[in-house]
Amino acid sequence: MKVASRSHQRGNIVLVLICVLTIFLCLFPMLHIAARSLSSSTALIRNEVTFWPKGWNLNAYRLVLRDSRYTISLVWTAFITVIGTCLSLVMTTLCAYPLVFDKLKGRKLINTFIIFTMYFNAGTIPMYLLLKDLGMLNKPLVLIIPYCLSVFNMIIMRSFFYTIPESLRESAEIDGAGPVTVLVRIYLPLSMPVIATLALFYAVGRWNGFSDALLFMNDRRYYPIQLLLYNIINAISSIETATQEGFSPPGLDETLKAATIMFATVPILVVYPFLQKYFITGVTLGAIKE
């Protein structure tokens, strides 16, 4: 028993060390960028910054906050993230829920077609031509409607719906409840863990997305924060372009890059604590329970 106990303790120590190392590897890039954004240009040029700022200065953040492009783009990105996430959750639910019913005609064929799109798609050029024919290019809706449904997330929600006892649905149907009532009154209240998990997945994807705006949006007024960040970082890499963009203070380029990255990253991180309870439950849906 003592040998087993010692072996168990050693195993726990190894697991703790692995967790600590993993946390460090995840936090190090963020701490490093945060330290660079708060450090002086001299310290950055000398490579003296690791994860603690040296020569504290907030000039980069002052420039970011004074530039209306950042704040407008941040608000716009938050808007399309909220609207896009809500739309994605509605579409995912409406797609997953009917596939739970065994009596749905052609259910297996529909499942096959949906999963087929998960592995094969037409590509970027056909997508561009389709959106062009629909008149959606350079319109705000092009950042919201396309890619509003993820087949992978739909499968996760459908799998969760399968775990809800059929007896609940049957008892509701006996009492006269229709499919919509069963969905709203039974399935959705019991599905908060998976809904919160998928909401986080969709929100992070929307917030970090810039390829769709890069391909389908030329109007700078509707640039999301990630595309603006991409353009700004490319711009301030060149002294001439940086001067044209209004970033003329000498030696501020590296600090400004770090500040813009933090400005674009921190808001989405704030969302996680509010969904943490449901998220932890949601990601363990497939776990074996004793």
PDB file of C-alpha atoms in Angstrom:
ATOM      1  CA  MET A   1       0.000   0.000   0.000  1.00  0.00           C
ATOM      2  CA  LYS A   2       2.843   2.388   0.864  1.00  0.00           C
ATOM      3  CA  VAL A   3       4.554   1.661  -2.450  1.00  0.00           C
ATOM      4  CA  ALA A   4       1.303   2.293  -4.298  1.00  0.00           C
ATOM      5  CA  SER A   5       0.761   5.494  -2.325  1.00  0.00           C
ATOM      6  CA  ARG A   6       4.269   6.757  -3.118  1.00  0.00           C
ATOM      7  CA  SER A   7       3.812   5.859  -6.776  1.00  0.00           C
ATOM      8  CA  HIS A   8       0.505   7.741  -6.780  1.00  0.00           C
ATOM      9  CA  GLN A   9       2.133  10.811  -5.225  1.00  0.00           C
ATOM     10  CA  ARG A  10       4.961  10.751  -7.758  1.00  0.00           C
ATOM     11  CA  GLY A  11       2.421  10.486 -10.532  1.00  0.00           C
ATOM     12  CA  ASN A  12       0.565  13.521  -9.163  1.00  0.00           C
ATOM     13  CA  ILE A  13       3.812  15.479  -8.963  1.00  0.00           C
ATOM     14  CA  VAL A  14       4.598  14.641 -12.601  1.00  0.00           C
ATOM     15  CA  LEU A  15       1.100  15.693 -13.678  1.00  0.00           C
ATOM     16  CA  VAL A  16       1.384  18.969 -11.755  1.00  0.00           C
ATOM     17  CA  LEU A  17       4.749  19.708 -13.366  1.00  0.00           C
ATOM     18  CA  ILE A  18       3.320  18.980 -16.807  1.00  0.00           C
ATOM     19  CA  CYS A  19       0.356  21.287 -16.121  1.00  0.00           C
ATOM     20  CA  VAL A  20       2.629  24.063 -14.854  1.00  0.00           C
ATOM     21  CA  LEU A  21       4.868  23.718 -17.910  1.00  0.00           C
ATOM     22  CA  THR A  22       1.848  23.800 -20.221  1.00  0.00           C
ATOM     23  CA  ILE A  23       0.465  26.905 -18.493  1.00  0.00           C
ATOM     24  CA  PHE A  24       3.846  28.600 -18.788  1.00  0.00           C
ATOM     25  CA  LEU A  25       4.118  27.771 -22.494  1.00  0.00           C
ATOM     26  CA  CYS A  26       0.617  29.181 -23.076  1.00  0.00           C
ATOM     27  CA  LEU A  27       1.133  32.341 -21.021  1.00  0.00           C
ATOM     28  CA  PHE A  28       4.684  33.165 -22.075  1.00  0.00           C
ATOM     29  CA  PRO A  29       3.803  34.638 -25.500  1.00  0.00           C
ATOM     30  CA  MET A  30       1.060  36.783 -23.977  1.00  0.00           C
ATOM     31  CA  LEU A  31       3.263  38.011 -21.128  1.00  0.00           C
ATOM     32  CA  HIS A  32       6.082  38.710 -23.547  1.00  0.00           C
ATOM     33  CA  ILE A  33       3.880  40.801 -25.859  1.00  0.00           C
ATOM     34  CA  ALA A  34       2.346  42.637 -22.889  1.00  0.00           C
ATOM     35  CA  ALA A  35       5.814  43.446 -21.548  1.00  0.00           C
ATOM     36  CA  ARG A  36       6.968  44.718 -24.954  1.00  0.00           C
ATOM     37  CA  SER A  37       3.896  46.927 -25.272  1.00  0.00           C
ATOM     38  CA  LEU A  38       4.718  48.621 -21.950  1.00  0.00           C
ATOM     39  CA  SER A  39       8.483  48.913 -22.410  1.00  0.00           C
ATOM     40  CA  SER A  40      10.599  51.718 -23.792  1.00  0.00           C
ATOM     41  CA  SER A  41      11.936  51.561 -27.329  1.00  0.00           C
ATOM     42  CA  THR A  42      15.483  51.567 -25.978  1.00  0.00           C
ATOM     43  CA  ALA A  43      14.867  48.421 -23.952  1.00  0.00           C
ATOM     44  CA  LEU A  44      13.347  46.680 -26.971  1.00  0.00           C
ATOM     45  CA  ILE A  45      16.268  47.614 -29.212  1.00  0.00           C
ATOM     46  CA  ARG A  46      18.660  46.168 -26.626  1.00  0.00           C
ATOM     47  CA  ASN A  47      16.542  42.971 -26.324  1.00  0.00           C
ATOM     48  CA  GLU A  48      16.231  43.447 -22.569  1.00  0.00           C
ATOM     49  CA  VAL A  49      12.520  42.604 -22.359  1.00  0.00           C
ATOM     50  CA  THR A  50      11.287  39.092 -21.593  1.00  0.00           C
ATOM     51  CA  PHE A  51       8.161  39.092 -19.459  1.00  0.00           C
ATOM     52  CA  TRP A  52       8.560  42.157 -17.340  1.00  0.00           C
ATOM     53  CA  PRO A  53       8.434  45.683 -18.827  1.00  0.00           C
ATOM     54  CA  LYS A  54      11.562  47.840 -18.728  1.00  0.00           C
ATOM     55  CA  GLY A  55      11.413  51.581 -19.056  1.00  0.00           C
ATOM     56  CA  TRP A  56       7.646  51.724 -18.527  1.00  0.00           C
ATOM     57  CA  ASN A  57       5.845  53.862 -21.040  1.00  0.00           C
ATOM     58  CA  LEU A  58       2.288  54.064 -22.354  1.00  0.00           C
ATOM     59  CA  ASN A  59       2.969  56.028 -25.518  1.00  0.00           C
ATOM     60  CA  ALA A  60       1.944  53.139 -27.765  1.00  0.00           C
ATOM     61  CA  TYR A  61      -1.390  52.731 -25.997  1.00  0.00           C
ATOM     62  CA  ARG A  62      -1.991  56.479 -26.159  1.00  0.00           C
ATOM     63  CA  LEU A  63      -1.483  56.375 -29.922  1.00  0.00           C
ATOM     64  CA  VAL A  64      -3.790  53.396 -30.272  1.00  0.00           C
ATOM     65  CA  LEU A  65      -6.584  54.935 -28.190  1.00  0.00           C
ATOM     66  CA  ARG A  66      -6.315  58.296 -29.936  1.00  0.00           C
ATOM     67  CA  ASP A  67      -6.654  56.735 -33.361  1.00  0.00           C
ATOM     68  CA  SER A  68     -10.355  56.406 -34.173  1.00  0.00           C
ATOM     69  CA  ARG A  69      -9.632  53.541 -36.590  1.00  0.00           C
ATOM     70  CA  TYR A  70      -8.903  51.220 -33.692  1.00  0.00           C
ATOM     71  CA  THR A  71     -11.959  52.052 -31.623  1.00  0.00           C
ATOM     72  CA  ILE A  72     -14.334  52.006 -34.597  1.00  0.00           C
ATOM     73  CA  SER A  73     -12.899  48.714 -35.832  1.00  0.00           C
ATOM     74  CA  LEU A  74     -13.076  47.251 -32.326  1.00  0.00           C
ATOM     75  CA  VAL A  75     -16.754  48.171 -31.965  1.00  0.00           C
ATOM     76  CA  TRP A  76     -17.521  46.832 -35.436  1.00  0.00           C
ATOM     77  CA  THR A  77     -15.711  43.567 -34.708  1.00  0.00           C
ATOM     78  CA  ALA A  78     -17.601  43.180 -31.432  1.00  0.00           C
ATOM     79  CA  PHE A  79     -20.863  43.743 -33.318  1.00  0.00           C
ATOM     80  CA  ILE A  80     -20.199  41.144 -36.019  1.00  0.00           C
ATOM     81  CA  THR A  81     -18.909  38.746 -33.353  1.00  0.00           C
ATOM     82  CA  VAL A  82     -22.120  38.977 -31.321  1.00  0.00           C
ATOM     83  CA  ILE A  83     -24.458  38.883 -34.326  1.00  0.00           C
ATOM     84  CA  GLY A  84     -22.444  36.200 -36.087  1.00  0.00           C
ATOM     85  CA  THR A  85     -22.246  34.010 -32.991  1.00  0.00           C
ATOM     86  CA  CYS A  86     -25.993  34.254 -32.375  1.00  0.00           C
ATOM     87  CA  LEU A  87     -26.745  33.465 -36.010  1.00  0.00           C
ATOM     88  CA  SER A  88     -24.326  30.530 -35.967  1.00  0.00           C
ATOM     89  CA  LEU A  89     -25.909  29.097 -32.824  1.00  0.00           C
ATOM     90  CA  VAL A  90     -29.394  29.381 -34.355  1.00  0.00           C
ATOM     91  CA  MET A  91     -28.273  27.722 -37.588  1.00  0.00           C
ATOM     92  CA  THR A  92     -26.395  24.994 -35.729  1.00  0.00           C
ATOM     93  CA  THR A  93     -29.395  24.236 -33.525  1.00  0.00           C
ATOM     94  CA  LEU A  94     -31.852  24.203 -36.425  1.00  0.00           C
ATOM     95  CA  CYS A  95     -29.566  21.838 -38.327  1.00  0.00           C
ATOM     96  CA  ALA A  96     -28.798  19.466 -35.445  1.00  0.00           C
ATOM     97  CA  TYR A  97     -32.247  19.188 -33.868  1.00  0.00           C
ATOM     98  CA  PRO A  98     -34.188  17.559 -36.758  1.00  0.00           C
ATOM     99  CA  LEU A  99     -31.442  14.970 -37.217  1.00  0.00           C
ATOM    100  CA  VAL A 100     -32.221  13.577 -33.756  1.00  0.00           C
ATOM    101  CA  PHE A 101     -35.604  12.256 -34.918  1.00  0.00           C
ATOM    102  CA  ASP A 102     -35.419   8.695 -36.212  1.00  0.00           C
ATOM    103  CA  LYS A 103     -38.666   9.163 -38.123  1.00  0.00           C
ATOM    104  CA  LEU A 104     -37.198  11.970 -40.234  1.00  0.00           C
ATOM    105  CA  LYS A 105     -37.299  10.748 -43.837  1.00  0.00           C
ATOM    106  CA  GLY A 106     -33.909  10.707 -45.518  1.00  0.00           C
ATOM    107  CA  ARG A 107     -32.081  11.372 -42.241  1.00  0.00           C
ATOM    108  CA  LYS A 108     -29.074   9.222 -43.140  1.00  0.00           C
ATOM    109  CA  LEU A 109     -28.803  10.766 -46.584  1.00  0.00           C
ATOM    110  CA  ILE A 110     -28.988  14.284 -45.133  1.00  0.00           C
ATOM    111  CA  ASN A 111     -26.301  13.393 -42.603  1.00  0.00           C
ATOM    112  CA  THR A 112     -24.093  12.096 -45.410  1.00  0.00           C
ATOM    113  CA  PHE A 113     -24.487  15.266 -47.473  1.00  0.00           C
ATOM    114  CA  ILE A 114     -23.754  17.493 -44.480  1.00  0.00           C
ATOM    115  CA  ILE A 115     -20.656  15.557 -43.422  1.00  0.00           C
ATOM    116  CA  PHE A 116     -19.465  15.495 -47.058  1.00  0.00           C
ATOM    117  CA  THR A 117     -19.195  19.296 -46.994  1.00  0.00           C
ATOM    118  CA  MET A 118     -16.977  18.993 -43.937  1.00  0.00           C
ATOM    119  CA  TYR A 119     -14.231  17.309 -45.959  1.00  0.00           C
ATOM    120  CA  PHE A 120     -14.796  18.669 -49.466  1.00  0.00           C
ATOM    121  CA  ASN A 121     -15.575  22.201 -50.608  1.00  0.00           C
ATOM    122  CA  ALA A 122     -15.417  24.099 -53.872  1.00  0.00           C
ATOM    123  CA  GLY A 123     -12.622  26.436 -52.762  1.00  0.00           C
ATOM    124  CA  THR A 124     -12.024  30.138 -52.420  1.00  0.00           C
ATOM    125  CA  ILE A 125     -12.530  31.208 -56.061  1.00  0.00           C
ATOM    126  CA  PRO A 126     -15.993  29.600 -56.457  1.00  0.00           C
ATOM    127  CA  MET A 127     -16.928  31.115 -53.087  1.00  0.00           C
ATOM    128  CA  TYR A 128     -15.801  34.526 -54.309  1.00  0.00           C
ATOM    129  CA  LEU A 129     -17.768  34.180 -57.554  1.00  0.00           C
ATOM    130  CA  LEU A 130     -20.855  33.055 -55.656  1.00  0.00           C
ATOM    131  CA  LEU A 131     -20.735  36.025 -53.295  1.00  0.00           C
ATOM    132  CA  LYS A 132     -20.148  38.314 -56.273  1.00  0.00           C
ATOM    133  CA  ASP A 133     -23.230  36.971 -58.063  1.00  0.00           C
ATOM    134  CA  LEU A 134     -25.244  37.422 -54.871  1.00  0.00           C
ATOM    135  CA  GLY A 135     -24.099  41.051 -54.660  1.00  0.00           C
ATOM    136  CA  MET A 136     -22.556  40.589 -51.212  1.00  0.00           C
ATOM    137  CA  LEU A 137     -18.992  41.696 -51.931  1.00  0.00           C
ATOM    138  CA  ASN A 138     -17.922  44.783 -49.953  1.00  0.00           C
ATOM    139  CA  LYS A 139     -21.164  44.609 -47.966  1.00  0.00           C
ATOM    140  CA  PRO A 140     -21.240  44.175 -44.171  1.00  0.00           C
ATOM    141  CA  LEU A 141     -23.265  40.975 -44.526  1.00  0.00           C
ATOM    142  CA  VAL A 142     -20.331  39.279 -46.243  1.00  0.00           C
ATOM    143  CA  LEU A 143     -18.621  39.180 -42.841  1.00  0.00           C
ATOM    144  CA  ILE A 144     -21.634  37.631 -41.101  1.00  0.00           C
ATOM    145  CA  ILE A 145     -23.594  35.257 -43.324  1.00  0.00           C
ATOM    146  CA  PRO A 146     -20.870  33.123 -45.000  1.00  0.00           C
ATOM    147  CA  TYR A 147     -19.405  30.420 -42.781  1.00  0.00           C
ATOM    148  CA  CYS A 148     -22.191  30.906 -40.234  1.00  0.00           C
ATOM    149  CA  LEU A 149     -22.517  27.122 -39.816  1.00  0.00           C
ATOM    150  CA  SER A 150     -19.730  24.759 -38.825  1.00  0.00           C
ATOM    151  CA  VAL A 151     -20.441  21.111 -39.554  1.00  0.00           C
ATOM    152  CA  PHE A 152     -18.056  20.036 -36.812  1.00  0.00           C
ATOM    153  CA  ASN A 153     -19.916  22.153 -34.237  1.00  0.00           C
ATOM    154  CA  MET A 154     -23.229  20.862 -35.543  1.00  0.00           C
ATOM    155  CA  ILE A 155     -22.057  17.284 -34.952  1.00  0.00           C
ATOM    156  CA  ILE A 156     -21.103  18.210 -31.379  1.00  0.00           C
ATOM    157  CA  MET A 157     -24.563  19.668 -30.738  1.00  0.00           C
ATOM    158  CA  ARG A 158     -26.303  16.727 -32.393  1.00  0.00           C
ATOM    159  CA  SER A 159     -24.299  14.305 -30.241  1.00  0.00           C
ATOM    160  CA  PHE A 160     -25.366  16.187 -27.128  1.00  0.00           C
ATOM    161  CA  PHE A 161     -29.006  16.080 -28.208  1.00  0.00           C
ATOM    162  CA  TYR A 162     -28.689  12.293 -28.463  1.00  0.00           C
ATOM    163  CA  THR A 163     -27.784  12.167 -24.754  1.00  0.00           C
ATOM    164  CA  ILE A 164     -31.128  13.714 -23.766  1.00  0.00           C
ATOM    165  CA  PRO A 165     -33.541  10.882 -22.881  1.00  0.00           C
ATOM    166  CA  GLU A 166     -36.198  10.256 -25.502  1.00  0.00           C
ATOM    167  CA  SER A 167     -38.714   9.727 -22.680  1.00  0.00           C
ATOM    168  CA  LEU A 168     -38.680  13.491 -22.016  1.00  0.00           C
ATOM    169  CA  ARG A 169     -39.536  14.217 -25.627  1.00  0.00           C
ATOM    170  CA  GLU A 170     -42.162  11.490 -25.790  1.00  0.00           C
ATOM    171  CA  SER A 171     -43.862  12.665 -22.594  1.00  0.00           C
ATOM    172  CA  ALA A 172     -43.962  16.215 -23.972  1.00  0.00           C
ATOM    173  CA  GLU A 173     -45.417  14.967 -27.246  1.00  0.00           C
ATOM    174  CA  ILE A 174     -48.083  13.024 -25.364  1.00  0.00           C
ATOM    175  CA  ASP A 175     -49.057  16.270 -23.642  1.00  0.00           C
ATOM    176  CA  GLY A 176     -49.509  17.866 -27.062  1.00  0.00           C
ATOM    177  CA  ALA A 177     -46.169  19.642 -27.463  1.00  0.00           C
ATOM    178  CA  GLY A 178     -44.921  20.096 -31.009  1.00  0.00           C
ATOM    179  CA  PRO A 179     -41.312  19.873 -32.204  1.00  0.00           C
ATOM    180  CA  VAL A 180     -40.684  23.596 -31.669  1.00  0.00           C
ATOM    181  CA  THR A 181     -42.086  23.488 -28.137  1.00  0.00           C
ATOM    182  CA  VAL A 182     -39.976  20.429 -27.325  1.00  0.00           C
ATOM    183  CA  LEU A 183     -36.888  22.238 -28.605  1.00  0.00           C
ATOM    184  CA  VAL A 184     -37.534  25.438 -26.674  1.00  0.00           C
ATOM    185  CA  ARG A 185     -38.881  23.924 -23.457  1.00  0.00           C
ATOM    186  CA  ILE A 186     -36.752  20.771 -23.124  1.00  0.00           C
ATOM    187  CA  TYR A 187     -33.707  20.582 -25.392  1.00  0.00           C
ATOM    188  CA  LEU A 188     -32.375  24.125 -25.172  1.00  0.00           C
ATOM    189  CA  PRO A 189     -32.587  24.464 -21.342  1.00  0.00           C
ATOM    190  CA  LEU A 190     -30.739  21.148 -20.966  1.00  0.00           C
ATOM    191  CA  SER A 191     -28.146  22.100 -23.578  1.00  0.00           C
ATOM    192  CA  MET A 192     -26.585  25.151 -21.945  1.00  0.00           C
ATOM    193  CA  PRO A 193     -23.141  23.506 -21.565  1.00  0.00           C
ATOM    194  CA  VAL A 194     -22.832  22.668 -25.256  1.00  0.00           C
ATOM    195  CA  ILE A 195     -24.384  25.985 -26.305  1.00  0.00           C
ATOM    196  CA  ALA A 196     -21.874  27.923 -24.204  1.00  0.00           C
ATOM    197  CA  THR A 197     -19.005  25.837 -25.563  1.00  0.00           C
ATOM    198  CA  LEU A 198     -20.029  26.354 -29.174  1.00  0.00           C
ATOM    199  CA  ALA A 199     -20.695  30.034 -28.511  1.00  0.00           C
ATOM    200  CA  LEU A 200     -17.102  30.397 -27.352  1.00  0.00           C
ATOM    201  CA  PHE A 201     -15.824  28.514 -30.402  1.00  0.00           C
ATOM    202  CA  TYR A 202     -17.858  30.663 -32.768  1.00  0.00           C
ATOM    203  CA  ALA A 203     -17.025  33.918 -30.979  1.00  0.00           C
ATOM    204  CA  VAL A 204     -13.278  33.268 -31.003  1.00  0.00           C
ATOM    205  CA  GLY A 205     -13.438  32.304 -34.664  1.00  0.00           C
ATOM    206  CA  ARG A 206     -15.365  35.464 -35.552  1.00  0.00           C
ATOM    207  CA  TRP A 207     -13.102  37.690 -33.507  1.00  0.00           C
ATOM    208  CA  ASN A 208      -9.890  36.243 -34.923  1.00  0.00           C
ATOM    209  CA  GLY A 209     -11.127  35.969 -38.498  1.00  0.00           C
ATOM    210  CA  PHE A 210      -9.585  38.243 -41.080  1.00  0.00           C
ATOM    211  CA  SER A 211      -9.231  36.100 -44.211  1.00  0.00           C
ATOM    212  CA  ASP A 212     -12.884  36.594 -45.215  1.00  0.00           C
ATOM    213  CA  ALA A 213     -12.537  40.368 -44.867  1.00  0.00           C
ATOM    214  CA  LEU A 214      -9.218  40.268 -46.716  1.00  0.00           C
ATOM    215  CA  LEU A 215     -10.798  38.407 -49.639  1.00  0.00           C
ATOM    216  CA  PHE A 216     -14.302  39.829 -49.789  1.00  0.00           C
ATOM    217  CA  MET A 217     -14.108  43.348 -48.300  1.00  0.00           C
ATOM    218  CA  ASN A 218     -12.392  46.387 -49.839  1.00  0.00           C
ATOM    219  CA  ASP A 219     -14.245  49.044 -47.863  1.00  0.00           C
ATOM    220  CA  ARG A 220     -11.889  50.113 -45.055  1.00  0.00           C
ATOM    221  CA  ARG A 221     -14.851  51.271 -42.958  1.00  0.00           C
ATOM    222  CA  TYR A 222     -15.820  47.646 -42.367  1.00  0.00           C
ATOM    223  CA  TYR A 223     -12.395  46.217 -41.633  1.00  0.00           C
ATOM    224  CA  PRO A 224     -12.504  43.973 -38.537  1.00  0.00           C
ATOM    225  CA  ILE A 225      -9.847  44.511 -35.881  1.00  0.00           C
ATOM    226  CA  GLN A 226      -7.683  41.588 -37.027  1.00  0.00           C
ATOM    227  CA  LEU A 227      -7.453  42.828 -40.608  1.00  0.00           C
ATOM    228  CA  LEU A 228      -6.743  46.346 -39.366  1.00  0.00           C
ATOM    229  CA  LEU A 229      -4.061  44.913 -37.095  1.00  0.00           C
ATOM    230  CA  TYR A 230      -2.594  43.003 -40.034  1.00  0.00           C
ATOM    231  CA  ASN A 231      -2.447  46.139 -42.161  1.00  0.00           C
ATOM    232  CA  ILE A 232      -1.056  48.317 -39.374  1.00  0.00           C
ATOM    233  CA  ILE A 233       1.727  45.863 -38.522  1.00  0.00           C
ATOM    234  CA  ASN A 234       2.664  45.660 -42.185  1.00  0.00           C
ATOM    235  CA  ALA A 235       2.505  49.433 -42.444  1.00  0.00           C
ATOM    236  CA  ILE A 236       4.678  50.290 -39.477  1.00  0.00           C
ATOM    237  CA  SER A 237       7.289  47.811 -40.628  1.00  0.00           C
ATOM    238  CA  SER A 238       8.234  50.428 -43.188  1.00  0.00           C
ATOM    239  CA  ILE A 239       9.374  53.827 -41.979  1.00  0.00           C
ATOM    240  CA  GLU A 240       7.978  55.561 -45.036  1.00  0.00           C
ATOM    241  CA  THR A 241       4.574  53.900 -44.778  1.00  0.00           C
ATOM    242  CA  ALA A 242       4.517  54.436 -41.015  1.00  0.00           C
ATOM    243  CA  THR A 243       4.983  58.159 -41.527  1.00  0.00           C
ATOM    244  CA  GLN A 244       2.162  58.222 -44.052  1.00  0.00           C
ATOM    245  CA  GLU A 245      -0.097  56.367 -41.629  1.00  0.00           C
ATOM    246  CA  GLY A 246       0.636  58.883 -38.876  1.00  0.00           C
ATOM    247  CA  PHE A 247       2.986  56.754 -36.790  1.00  0.00           C
ATOM    248  CA  SER A 248       5.933  59.130 -36.962  1.00  0.00           C
ATOM    249  CA  PRO A 249       7.411  58.970 -33.412  1.00  0.00           C
ATOM    250  CA  PRO A 250      10.880  57.407 -33.910  1.00  0.00           C
ATOM    251  CA  GLY A 251      11.701  54.076 -32.273  1.00  0.00           C
ATOM    252  CA  LEU A 252       8.086  53.320 -31.456  1.00  0.00           C
ATOM    253  CA  ASP A 253       7.448  50.662 -34.109  1.00  0.00           C
ATOM    254  CA  GLU A 254       8.046  47.520 -32.025  1.00  0.00           C
ATOM    255  CA  THR A 255       6.181  48.897 -29.007  1.00  0.00           C
ATOM    256  CA  LEU A 256       3.260  49.895 -31.201  1.00  0.00           C
ATOM    257  CA  LYS A 257       3.088  46.447 -32.767  1.00  0.00           C
ATOM    258  CA  ALA A 258       2.845  44.836 -29.332  1.00  0.00           C
ATOM    259  CA  ALA A 259       0.254  47.376 -28.157  1.00  0.00           C
ATOM    260  CA  THR A 260      -1.996  46.785 -31.168  1.00  0.00           C
ATOM    261  CA  ILE A 261      -1.770  43.026 -30.651  1.00  0.00           C
ATOM    262  CA  MET A 262      -2.781  43.399 -26.999  1.00  0.00           C
ATOM    263  CA  PHE A 263      -5.558  45.793 -27.973  1.00  0.00           C
ATOM    264  CA  ALA A 264      -6.983  43.190 -30.351  1.00  0.00           C
ATOM    265  CA  THR A 265      -6.481  40.166 -28.072  1.00  0.00           C
ATOM    266  CA  VAL A 266      -7.586  41.199 -24.589  1.00  0.00           C
ATOM    267  CA  PRO A 267     -11.320  41.856 -25.314  1.00  0.00           C
ATOM    268  CA  ILE A 268     -12.033  38.273 -26.427  1.00  0.00           C
ATOM    269  CA  LEU A 269     -10.158  36.911 -23.396  1.00  0.00           C
ATOM    270  CA  VAL A 270     -12.589  38.750 -21.124  1.00  0.00           C
ATOM    271  CA  VAL A 271     -15.445  36.614 -22.461  1.00  0.00           C
ATOM    272  CA  TYR A 272     -14.033  33.314 -21.201  1.00  0.00           C
ATOM    273  CA  PRO A 273     -14.574  33.796 -17.416  1.00  0.00           C
ATOM    274  CA  PHE A 274     -18.301  34.262 -18.014  1.00  0.00           C
ATOM    275  CA  LEU A 275     -18.522  30.978 -19.950  1.00  0.00           C
ATOM    276  CA  GLN A 276     -15.955  29.004 -17.957  1.00  0.00           C
ATOM    277  CA  LYS A 277     -18.491  27.049 -15.898  1.00  0.00           C
ATOM    278  CA  TYR A 278     -20.410  25.829 -18.954  1.00  0.00           C
ATOM    279  CA  PHE A 279     -17.309  25.501 -21.109  1.00  0.00           C
ATOM    280  CA  ILE A 280     -15.609  23.036 -18.740  1.00  0.00           C
ATOM    281  CA  THR A 281     -18.785  20.972 -18.680  1.00  0.00           C
ATOM    282  CA  GLY A 282     -19.165  21.178 -22.431  1.00  0.00           C
ATOM    283  CA  VAL A 283     -15.682  20.011 -23.353  1.00  0.00           C
ATOM    284  CA  THR A 284     -16.062  16.908 -21.166  1.00  0.00           C
ATOM    285  CA  LEU A 285     -19.308  15.761 -22.732  1.00  0.00           C
ATOM    286  CA  GLY A 286     -17.664  12.680 -24.162  1.00  0.00           C
ATOM    287  CA  ALA A 287     -15.893  11.721 -20.955  1.00  0.00           C
ATOM    288  CA  ILE A 288     -16.558   8.358 -19.293  1.00  0.00           C
ATOM    289  CA  LYS A 289     -18.556   8.806 -16.115  1.00  0.00           C
ATOM    290  CA  GLU A 290     -18.468   6.365 -13.234  1.00  0.00           C
TER     291      GLU A 290
END
